[in-house]
GROMACS .gro file of N, CA and C in nm:
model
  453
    1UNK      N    1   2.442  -1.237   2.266
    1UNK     CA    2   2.586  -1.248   2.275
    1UNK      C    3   2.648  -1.229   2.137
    2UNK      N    4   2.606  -1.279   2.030
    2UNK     CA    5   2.663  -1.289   1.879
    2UNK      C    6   2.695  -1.166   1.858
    3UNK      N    7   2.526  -1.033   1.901
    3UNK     CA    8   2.542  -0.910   1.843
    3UNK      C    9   2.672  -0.840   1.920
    4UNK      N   10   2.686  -0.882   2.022
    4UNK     CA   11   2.815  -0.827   2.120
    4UNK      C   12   2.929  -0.844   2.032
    5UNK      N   13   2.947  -1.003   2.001
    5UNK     CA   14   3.076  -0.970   1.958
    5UNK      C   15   3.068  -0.959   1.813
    6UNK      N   16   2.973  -0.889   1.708
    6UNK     CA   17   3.010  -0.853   1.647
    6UNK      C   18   3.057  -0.716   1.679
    7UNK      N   19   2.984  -0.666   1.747
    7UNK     CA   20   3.004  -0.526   1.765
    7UNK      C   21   3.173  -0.486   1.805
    8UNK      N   22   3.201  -0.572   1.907
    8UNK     CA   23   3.356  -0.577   1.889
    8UNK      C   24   3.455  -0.588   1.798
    9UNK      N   25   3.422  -0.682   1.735
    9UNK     CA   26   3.483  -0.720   1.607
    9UNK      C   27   3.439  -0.609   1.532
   10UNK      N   28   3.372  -0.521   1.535
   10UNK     CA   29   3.358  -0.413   1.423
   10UNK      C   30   3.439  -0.308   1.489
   11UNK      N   31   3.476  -0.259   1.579
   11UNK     CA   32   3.538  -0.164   1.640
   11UNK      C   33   3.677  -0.198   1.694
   12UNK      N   34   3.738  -0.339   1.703
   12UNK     CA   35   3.843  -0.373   1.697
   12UNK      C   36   3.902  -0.376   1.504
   13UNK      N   37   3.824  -0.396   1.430
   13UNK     CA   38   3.853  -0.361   1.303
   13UNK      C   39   3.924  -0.238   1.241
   14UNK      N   40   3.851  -0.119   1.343
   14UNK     CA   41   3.873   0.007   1.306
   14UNK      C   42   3.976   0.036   1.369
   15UNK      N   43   4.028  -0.053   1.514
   15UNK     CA   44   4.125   0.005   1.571
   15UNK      C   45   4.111   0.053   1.721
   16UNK      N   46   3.975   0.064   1.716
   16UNK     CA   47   3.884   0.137   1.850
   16UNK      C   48   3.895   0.025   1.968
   17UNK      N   49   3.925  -0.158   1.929
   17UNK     CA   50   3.888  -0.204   2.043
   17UNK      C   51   3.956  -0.299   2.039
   18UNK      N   52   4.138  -0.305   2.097
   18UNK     CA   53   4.205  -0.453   2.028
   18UNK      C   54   4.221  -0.579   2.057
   19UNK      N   55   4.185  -0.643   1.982
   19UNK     CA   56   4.169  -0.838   2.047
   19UNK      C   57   4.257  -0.873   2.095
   20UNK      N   58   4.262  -0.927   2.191
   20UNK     CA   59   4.360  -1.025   2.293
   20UNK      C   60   4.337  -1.126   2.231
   21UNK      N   61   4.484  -1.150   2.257
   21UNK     CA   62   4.498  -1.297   2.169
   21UNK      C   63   4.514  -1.449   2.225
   22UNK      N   64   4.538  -1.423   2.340
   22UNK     CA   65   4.537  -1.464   2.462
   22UNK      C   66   4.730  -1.569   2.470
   23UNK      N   67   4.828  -1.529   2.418
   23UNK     CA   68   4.962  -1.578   2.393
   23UNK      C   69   5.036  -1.548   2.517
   24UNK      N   70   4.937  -1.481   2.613
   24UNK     CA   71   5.055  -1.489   2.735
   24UNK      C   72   5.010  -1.544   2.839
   25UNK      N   73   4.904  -1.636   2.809
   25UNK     CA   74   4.848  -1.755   2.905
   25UNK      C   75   4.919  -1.911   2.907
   26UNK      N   76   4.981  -1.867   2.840
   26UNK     CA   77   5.119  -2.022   2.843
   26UNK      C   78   5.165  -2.092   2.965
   27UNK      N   79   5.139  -1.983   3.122
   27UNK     CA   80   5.120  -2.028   3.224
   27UNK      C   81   5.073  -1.966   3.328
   28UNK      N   82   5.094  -1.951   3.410
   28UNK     CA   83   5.080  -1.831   3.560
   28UNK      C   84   5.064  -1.696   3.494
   29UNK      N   85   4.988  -1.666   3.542
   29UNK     CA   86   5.023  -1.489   3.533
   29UNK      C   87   5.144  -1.420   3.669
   30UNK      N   88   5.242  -1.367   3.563
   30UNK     CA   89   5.342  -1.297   3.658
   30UNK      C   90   5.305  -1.209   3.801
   31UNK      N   91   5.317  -1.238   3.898
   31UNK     CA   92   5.260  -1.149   4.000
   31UNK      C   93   5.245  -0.990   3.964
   32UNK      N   94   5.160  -0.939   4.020
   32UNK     CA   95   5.216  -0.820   3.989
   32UNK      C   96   5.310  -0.740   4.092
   33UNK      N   97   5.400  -0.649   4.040
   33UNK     CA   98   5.453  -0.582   4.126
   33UNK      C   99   5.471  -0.423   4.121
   34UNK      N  100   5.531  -0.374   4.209
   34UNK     CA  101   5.524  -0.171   4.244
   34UNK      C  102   5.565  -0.149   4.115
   35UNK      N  103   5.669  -0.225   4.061
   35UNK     CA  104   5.762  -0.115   4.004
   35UNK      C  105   5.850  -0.211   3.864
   36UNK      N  106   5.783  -0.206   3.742
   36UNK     CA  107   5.821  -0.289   3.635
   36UNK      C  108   5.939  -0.256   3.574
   37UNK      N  109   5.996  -0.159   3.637
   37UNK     CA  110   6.123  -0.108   3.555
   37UNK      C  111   6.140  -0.034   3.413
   38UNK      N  112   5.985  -0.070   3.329
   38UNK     CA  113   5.949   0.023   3.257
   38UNK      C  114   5.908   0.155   3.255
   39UNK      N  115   5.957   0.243   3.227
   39UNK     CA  116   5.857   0.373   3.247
   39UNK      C  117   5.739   0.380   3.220
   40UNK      N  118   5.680   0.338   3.082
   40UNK     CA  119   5.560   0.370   3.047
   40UNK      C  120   5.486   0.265   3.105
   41UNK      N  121   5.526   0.152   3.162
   41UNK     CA  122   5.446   0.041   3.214
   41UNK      C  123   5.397   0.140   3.367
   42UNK      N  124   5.538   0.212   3.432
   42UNK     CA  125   5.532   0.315   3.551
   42UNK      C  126   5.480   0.410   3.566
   43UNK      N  127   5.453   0.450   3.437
   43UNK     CA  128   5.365   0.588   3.457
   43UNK      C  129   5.250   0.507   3.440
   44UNK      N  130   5.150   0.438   3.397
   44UNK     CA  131   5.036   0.379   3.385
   44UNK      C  132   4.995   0.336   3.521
   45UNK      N  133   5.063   0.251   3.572
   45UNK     CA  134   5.051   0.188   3.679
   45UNK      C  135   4.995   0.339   3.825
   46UNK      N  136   5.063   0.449   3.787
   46UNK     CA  137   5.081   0.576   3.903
   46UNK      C  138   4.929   0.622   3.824
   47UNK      N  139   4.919   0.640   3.727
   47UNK     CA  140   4.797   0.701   3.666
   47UNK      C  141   4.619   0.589   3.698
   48UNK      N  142   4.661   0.430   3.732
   48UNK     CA  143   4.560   0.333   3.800
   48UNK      C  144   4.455   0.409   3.880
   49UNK      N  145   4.350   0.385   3.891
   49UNK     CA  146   4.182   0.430   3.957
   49UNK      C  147   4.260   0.383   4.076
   50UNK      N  148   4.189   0.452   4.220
   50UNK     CA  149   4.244   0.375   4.335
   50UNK      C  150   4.180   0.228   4.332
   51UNK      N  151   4.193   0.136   4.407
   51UNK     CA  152   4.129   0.031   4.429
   51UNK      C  153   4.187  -0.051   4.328
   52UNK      N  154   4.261  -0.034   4.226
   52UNK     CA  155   4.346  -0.140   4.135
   52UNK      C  156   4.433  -0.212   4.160
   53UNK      N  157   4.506  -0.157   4.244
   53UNK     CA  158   4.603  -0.310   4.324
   53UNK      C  159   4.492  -0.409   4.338
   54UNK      N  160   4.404  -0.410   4.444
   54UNK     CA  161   4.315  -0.506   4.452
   54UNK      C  162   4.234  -0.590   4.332
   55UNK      N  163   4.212  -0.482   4.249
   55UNK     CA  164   4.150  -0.556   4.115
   55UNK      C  165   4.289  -0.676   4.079
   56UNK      N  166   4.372  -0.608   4.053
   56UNK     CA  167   4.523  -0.672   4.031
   56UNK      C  168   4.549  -0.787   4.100
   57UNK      N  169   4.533  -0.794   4.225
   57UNK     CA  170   4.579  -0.879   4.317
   57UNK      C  171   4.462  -0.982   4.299
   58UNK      N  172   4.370  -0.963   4.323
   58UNK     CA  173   4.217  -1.047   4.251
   58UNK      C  174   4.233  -1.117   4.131
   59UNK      N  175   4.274  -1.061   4.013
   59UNK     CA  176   4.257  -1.108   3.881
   59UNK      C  177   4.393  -1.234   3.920
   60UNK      N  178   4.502  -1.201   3.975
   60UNK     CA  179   4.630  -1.241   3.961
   60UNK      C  180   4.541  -1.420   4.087
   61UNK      N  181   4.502  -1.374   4.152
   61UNK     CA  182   4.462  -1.510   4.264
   61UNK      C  183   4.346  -1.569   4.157
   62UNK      N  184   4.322  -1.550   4.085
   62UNK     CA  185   4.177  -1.628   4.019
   62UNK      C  186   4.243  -1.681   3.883
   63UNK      N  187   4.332  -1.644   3.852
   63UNK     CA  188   4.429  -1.688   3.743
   63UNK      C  189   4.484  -1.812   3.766
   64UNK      N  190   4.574  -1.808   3.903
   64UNK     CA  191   4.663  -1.891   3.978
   64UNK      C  192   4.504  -2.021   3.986
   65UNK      N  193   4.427  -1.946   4.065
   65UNK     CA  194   4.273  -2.103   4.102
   65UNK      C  195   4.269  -2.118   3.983
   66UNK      N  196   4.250  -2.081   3.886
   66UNK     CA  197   4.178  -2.131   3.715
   66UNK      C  198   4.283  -2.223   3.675
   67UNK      N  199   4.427  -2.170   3.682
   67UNK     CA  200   4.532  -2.292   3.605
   67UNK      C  201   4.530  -2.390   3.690
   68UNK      N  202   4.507  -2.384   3.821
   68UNK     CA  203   4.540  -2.487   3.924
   68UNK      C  204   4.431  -2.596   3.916
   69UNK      N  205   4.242  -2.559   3.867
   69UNK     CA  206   4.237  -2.642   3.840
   69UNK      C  207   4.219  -2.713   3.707
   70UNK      N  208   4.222  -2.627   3.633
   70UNK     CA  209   4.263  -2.700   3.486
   70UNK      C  210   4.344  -2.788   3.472
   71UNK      N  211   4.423  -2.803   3.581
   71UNK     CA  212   4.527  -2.887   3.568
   71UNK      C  213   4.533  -3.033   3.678
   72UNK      N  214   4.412  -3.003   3.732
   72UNK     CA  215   4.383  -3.059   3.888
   72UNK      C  216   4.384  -3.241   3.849
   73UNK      N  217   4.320  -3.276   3.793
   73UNK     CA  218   4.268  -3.414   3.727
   73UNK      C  219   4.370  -3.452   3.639
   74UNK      N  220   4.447  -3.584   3.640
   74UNK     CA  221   4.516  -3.636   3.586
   74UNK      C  222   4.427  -3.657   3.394
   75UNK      N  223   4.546  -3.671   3.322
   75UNK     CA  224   4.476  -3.693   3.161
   75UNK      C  225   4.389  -3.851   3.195
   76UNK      N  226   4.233  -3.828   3.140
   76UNK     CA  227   4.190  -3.951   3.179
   76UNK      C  228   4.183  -4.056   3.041
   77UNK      N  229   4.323  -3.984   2.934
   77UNK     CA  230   4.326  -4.094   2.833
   77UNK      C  231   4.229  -4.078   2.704
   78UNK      N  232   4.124  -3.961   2.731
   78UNK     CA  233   4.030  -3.934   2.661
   78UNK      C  234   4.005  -3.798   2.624
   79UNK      N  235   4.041  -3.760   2.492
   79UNK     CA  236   4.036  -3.634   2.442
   79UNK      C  237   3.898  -3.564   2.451
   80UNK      N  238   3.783  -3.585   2.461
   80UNK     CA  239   3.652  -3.482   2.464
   80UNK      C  240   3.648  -3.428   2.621
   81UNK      N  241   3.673  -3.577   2.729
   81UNK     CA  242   3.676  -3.581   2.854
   81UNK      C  243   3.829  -3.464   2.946
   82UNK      N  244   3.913  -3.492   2.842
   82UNK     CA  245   3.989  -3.421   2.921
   82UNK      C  246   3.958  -3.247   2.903
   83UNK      N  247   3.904  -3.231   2.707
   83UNK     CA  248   3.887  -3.101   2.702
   83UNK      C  249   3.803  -3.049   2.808
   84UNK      N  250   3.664  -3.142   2.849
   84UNK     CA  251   3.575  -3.080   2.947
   84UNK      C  252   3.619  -3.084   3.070
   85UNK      N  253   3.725  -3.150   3.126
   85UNK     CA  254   3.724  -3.132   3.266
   85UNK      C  255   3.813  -2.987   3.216
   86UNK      N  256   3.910  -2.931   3.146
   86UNK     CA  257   3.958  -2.858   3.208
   86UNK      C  258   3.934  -2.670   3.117
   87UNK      N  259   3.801  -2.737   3.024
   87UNK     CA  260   3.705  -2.636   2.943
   87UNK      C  261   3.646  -2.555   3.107
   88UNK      N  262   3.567  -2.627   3.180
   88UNK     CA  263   3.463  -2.584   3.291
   88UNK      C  264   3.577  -2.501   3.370
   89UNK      N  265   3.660  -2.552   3.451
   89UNK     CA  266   3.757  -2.419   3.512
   89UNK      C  267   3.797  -2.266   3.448
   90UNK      N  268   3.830  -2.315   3.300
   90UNK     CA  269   3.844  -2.211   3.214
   90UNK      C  270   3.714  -2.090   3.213
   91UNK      N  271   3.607  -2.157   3.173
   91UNK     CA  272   3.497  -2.087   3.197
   91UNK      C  273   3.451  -1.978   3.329
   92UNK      N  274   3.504  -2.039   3.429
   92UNK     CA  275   3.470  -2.007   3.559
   92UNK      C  276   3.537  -1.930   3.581
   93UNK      N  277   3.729  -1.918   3.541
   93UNK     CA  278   3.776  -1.810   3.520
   93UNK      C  279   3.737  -1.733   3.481
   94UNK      N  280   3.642  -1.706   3.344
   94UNK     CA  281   3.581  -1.592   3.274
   94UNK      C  282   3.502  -1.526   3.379
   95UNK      N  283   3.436  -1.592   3.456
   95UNK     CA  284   3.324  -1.577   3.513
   95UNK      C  285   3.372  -1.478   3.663
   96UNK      N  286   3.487  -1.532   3.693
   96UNK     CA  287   3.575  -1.447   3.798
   96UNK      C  288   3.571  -1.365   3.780
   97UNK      N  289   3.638  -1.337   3.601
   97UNK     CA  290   3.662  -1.214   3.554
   97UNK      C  291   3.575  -1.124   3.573
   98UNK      N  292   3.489  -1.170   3.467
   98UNK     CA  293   3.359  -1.043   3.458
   98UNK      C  294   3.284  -0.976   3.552
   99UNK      N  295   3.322  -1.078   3.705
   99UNK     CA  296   3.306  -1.003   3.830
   99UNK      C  297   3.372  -0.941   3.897
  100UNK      N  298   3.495  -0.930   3.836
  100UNK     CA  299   3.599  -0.815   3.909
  100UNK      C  300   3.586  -0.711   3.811
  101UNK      N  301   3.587  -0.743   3.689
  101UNK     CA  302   3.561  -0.597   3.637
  101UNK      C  303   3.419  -0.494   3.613
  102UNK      N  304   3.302  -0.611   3.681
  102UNK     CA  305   3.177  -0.540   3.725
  102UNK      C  306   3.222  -0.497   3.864
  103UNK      N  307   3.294  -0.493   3.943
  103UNK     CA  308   3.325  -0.461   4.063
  103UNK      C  309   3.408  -0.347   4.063
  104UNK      N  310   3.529  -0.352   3.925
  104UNK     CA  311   3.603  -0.226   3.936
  104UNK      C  312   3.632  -0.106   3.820
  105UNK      N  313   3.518  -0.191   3.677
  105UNK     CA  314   3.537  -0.151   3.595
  105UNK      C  315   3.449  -0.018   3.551
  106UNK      N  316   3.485   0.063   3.432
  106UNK     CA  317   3.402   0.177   3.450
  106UNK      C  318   3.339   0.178   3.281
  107UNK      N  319   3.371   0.116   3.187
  107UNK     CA  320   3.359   0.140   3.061
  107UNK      C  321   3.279   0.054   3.047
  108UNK      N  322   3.101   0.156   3.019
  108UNK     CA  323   2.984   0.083   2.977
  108UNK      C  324   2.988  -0.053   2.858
  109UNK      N  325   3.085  -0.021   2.777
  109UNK     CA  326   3.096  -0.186   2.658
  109UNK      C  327   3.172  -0.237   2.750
  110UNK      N  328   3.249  -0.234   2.832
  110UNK     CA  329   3.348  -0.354   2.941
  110UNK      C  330   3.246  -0.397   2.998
  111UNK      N  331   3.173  -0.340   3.035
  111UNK     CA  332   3.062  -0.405   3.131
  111UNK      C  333   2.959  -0.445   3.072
  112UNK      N  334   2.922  -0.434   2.967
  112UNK     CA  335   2.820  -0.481   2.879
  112UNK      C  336   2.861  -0.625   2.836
  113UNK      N  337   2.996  -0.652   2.794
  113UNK     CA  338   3.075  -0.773   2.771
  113UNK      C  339   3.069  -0.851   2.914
  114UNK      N  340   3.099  -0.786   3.029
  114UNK     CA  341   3.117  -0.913   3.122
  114UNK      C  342   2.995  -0.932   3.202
  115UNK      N  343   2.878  -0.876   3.124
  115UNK     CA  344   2.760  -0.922   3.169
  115UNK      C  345   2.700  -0.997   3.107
  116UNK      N  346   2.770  -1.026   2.935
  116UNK     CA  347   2.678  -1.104   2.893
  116UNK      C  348   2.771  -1.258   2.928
  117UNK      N  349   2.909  -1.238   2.980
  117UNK     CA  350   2.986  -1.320   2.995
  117UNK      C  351   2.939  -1.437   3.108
  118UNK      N  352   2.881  -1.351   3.212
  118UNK     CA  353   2.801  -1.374   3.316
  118UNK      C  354   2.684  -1.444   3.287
  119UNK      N  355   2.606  -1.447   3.194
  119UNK     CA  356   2.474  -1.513   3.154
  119UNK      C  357   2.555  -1.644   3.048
  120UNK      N  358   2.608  -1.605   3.039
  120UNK     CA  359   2.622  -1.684   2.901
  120UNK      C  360   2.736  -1.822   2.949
  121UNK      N  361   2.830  -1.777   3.048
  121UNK     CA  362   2.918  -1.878   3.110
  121UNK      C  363   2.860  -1.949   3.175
  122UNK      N  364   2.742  -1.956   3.235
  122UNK     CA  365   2.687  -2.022   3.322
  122UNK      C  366   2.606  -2.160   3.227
  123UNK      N  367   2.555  -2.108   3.151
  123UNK     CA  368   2.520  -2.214   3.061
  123UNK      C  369   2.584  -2.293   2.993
  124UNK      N  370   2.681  -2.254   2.935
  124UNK     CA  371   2.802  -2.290   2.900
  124UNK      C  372   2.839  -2.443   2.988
  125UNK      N  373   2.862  -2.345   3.074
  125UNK     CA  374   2.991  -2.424   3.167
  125UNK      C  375   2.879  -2.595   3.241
  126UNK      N  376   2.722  -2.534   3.264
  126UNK     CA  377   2.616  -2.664   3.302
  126UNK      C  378   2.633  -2.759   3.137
  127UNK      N  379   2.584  -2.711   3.047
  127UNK     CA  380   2.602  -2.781   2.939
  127UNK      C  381   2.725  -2.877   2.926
  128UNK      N  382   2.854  -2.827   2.981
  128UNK     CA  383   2.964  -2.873   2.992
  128UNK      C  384   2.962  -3.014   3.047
  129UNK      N  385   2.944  -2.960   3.191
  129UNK     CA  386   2.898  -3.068   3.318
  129UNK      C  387   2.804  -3.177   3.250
  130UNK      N  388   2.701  -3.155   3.187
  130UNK     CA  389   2.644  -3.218   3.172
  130UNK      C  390   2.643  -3.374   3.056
  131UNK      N  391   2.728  -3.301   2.968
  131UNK     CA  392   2.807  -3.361   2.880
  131UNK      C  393   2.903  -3.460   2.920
  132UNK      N  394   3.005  -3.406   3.024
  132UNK     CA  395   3.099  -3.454   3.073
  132UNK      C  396   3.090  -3.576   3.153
  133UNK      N  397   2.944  -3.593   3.219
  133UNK     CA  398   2.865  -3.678   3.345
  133UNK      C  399   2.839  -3.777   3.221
  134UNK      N  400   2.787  -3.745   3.089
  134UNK     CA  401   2.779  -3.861   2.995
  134UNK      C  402   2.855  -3.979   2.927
  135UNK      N  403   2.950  -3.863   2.932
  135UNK     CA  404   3.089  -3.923   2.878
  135UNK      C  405   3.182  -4.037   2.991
  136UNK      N  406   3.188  -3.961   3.098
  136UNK     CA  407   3.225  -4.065   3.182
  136UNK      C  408   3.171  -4.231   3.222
  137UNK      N  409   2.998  -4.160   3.232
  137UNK     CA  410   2.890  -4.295   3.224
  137UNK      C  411   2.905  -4.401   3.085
  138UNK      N  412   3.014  -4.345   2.983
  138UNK     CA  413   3.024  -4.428   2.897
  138UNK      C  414   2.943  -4.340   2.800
  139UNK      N  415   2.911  -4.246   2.758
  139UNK     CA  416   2.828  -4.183   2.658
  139UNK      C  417   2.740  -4.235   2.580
  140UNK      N  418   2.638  -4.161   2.463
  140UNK     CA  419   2.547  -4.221   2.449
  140UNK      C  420   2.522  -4.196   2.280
  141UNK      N  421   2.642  -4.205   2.234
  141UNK     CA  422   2.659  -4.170   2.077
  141UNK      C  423   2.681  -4.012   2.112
  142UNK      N  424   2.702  -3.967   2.004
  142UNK     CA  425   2.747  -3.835   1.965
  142UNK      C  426   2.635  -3.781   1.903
  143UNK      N  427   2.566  -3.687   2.002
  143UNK     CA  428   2.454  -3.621   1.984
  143UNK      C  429   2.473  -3.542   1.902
  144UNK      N  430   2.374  -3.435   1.768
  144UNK     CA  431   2.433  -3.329   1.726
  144UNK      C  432   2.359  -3.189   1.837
  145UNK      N  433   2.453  -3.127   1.855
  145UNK     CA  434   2.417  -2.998   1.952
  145UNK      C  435   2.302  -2.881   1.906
  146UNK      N  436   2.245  -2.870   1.914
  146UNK     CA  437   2.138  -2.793   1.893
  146UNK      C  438   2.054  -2.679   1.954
  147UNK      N  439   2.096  -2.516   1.889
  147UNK     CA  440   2.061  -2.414   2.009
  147UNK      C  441   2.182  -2.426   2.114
  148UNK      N  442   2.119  -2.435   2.213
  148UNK     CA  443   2.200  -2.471   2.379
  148UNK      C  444   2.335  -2.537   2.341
  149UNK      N  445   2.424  -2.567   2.425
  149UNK     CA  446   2.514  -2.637   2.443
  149UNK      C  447   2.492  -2.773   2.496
  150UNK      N  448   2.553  -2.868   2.467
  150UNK     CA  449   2.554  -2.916   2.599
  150UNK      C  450   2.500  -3.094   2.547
  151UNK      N  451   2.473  -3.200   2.664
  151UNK     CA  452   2.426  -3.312   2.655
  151UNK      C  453   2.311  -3.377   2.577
   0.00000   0.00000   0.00000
């Protein structure tokens, strides 16, 4: 995974690949719709692979489940506990992701990224869980993390 994103980071450097910054996740993603009133947003949209509404309509319903449950669990008063309950949804979003765009995507580094997203979220997100099951039980000192993620 590291060599991945250096490799990004070397080609977003040059210009070739640009980082999302992620500043328009502040809430919902806007539905999408036919017709943005932009032209160049309109000509893009007419120029879409067939089957992209659906990618669209997909990404837009897994957005809506990801904030919904990030937000699901009241604050339980505890800053590590709250990051993890609503770290693991986040994750799982990724994990949505990288399966809609292995489903609709065509650009061998897009898919190289949401495959390692795919291996790599999953561990992630158990390490998470696992952590999180500690913390609630009252935890057990503050382990230092090592390799893996996690408990």
């Amino acid at each position: 995974m590291r060599f991945l994103l250096d490799s990004i980071r070397a080609k977003s450097a040059t210009g070739a690949t640009p980082i999302h910054d992620h500043s328009q996740h502040r809430g919902a993603m806007p539905p999408p719709s036919p017709s943005s009133g932009k032209p160049a947003a309109d000509k893009a949209a007419s120029l879409a692979p067939a089957g992209y509404d659906a990618y669209l309509r997909d990404m837009h319903v897994g957005m809506e489940k990801m904030m919904q449950d990030m937000h699901a669990d009241p604050p339980s008063g505890d800053p590590d506990i709250d990051f993890l309950v609503m770290m693991v949804p986040h994750h799982w979003g990724a994990v949505e992701m990288a399966r809609l765009v292995l489903r609709d995507g065509r650009d061998p580094l897009v898919r190289e990224i949401a495959e390692a997203i795919l291996a790599g979220q999953q561990t992630e997100m158990q390490g998470m869980r696992g952590r999180l099951e500690a913390l609630r039980r009252g935890g057990d000192g503050y382990p230092s993390l090592s390799g893996n993620r996690g408990p």
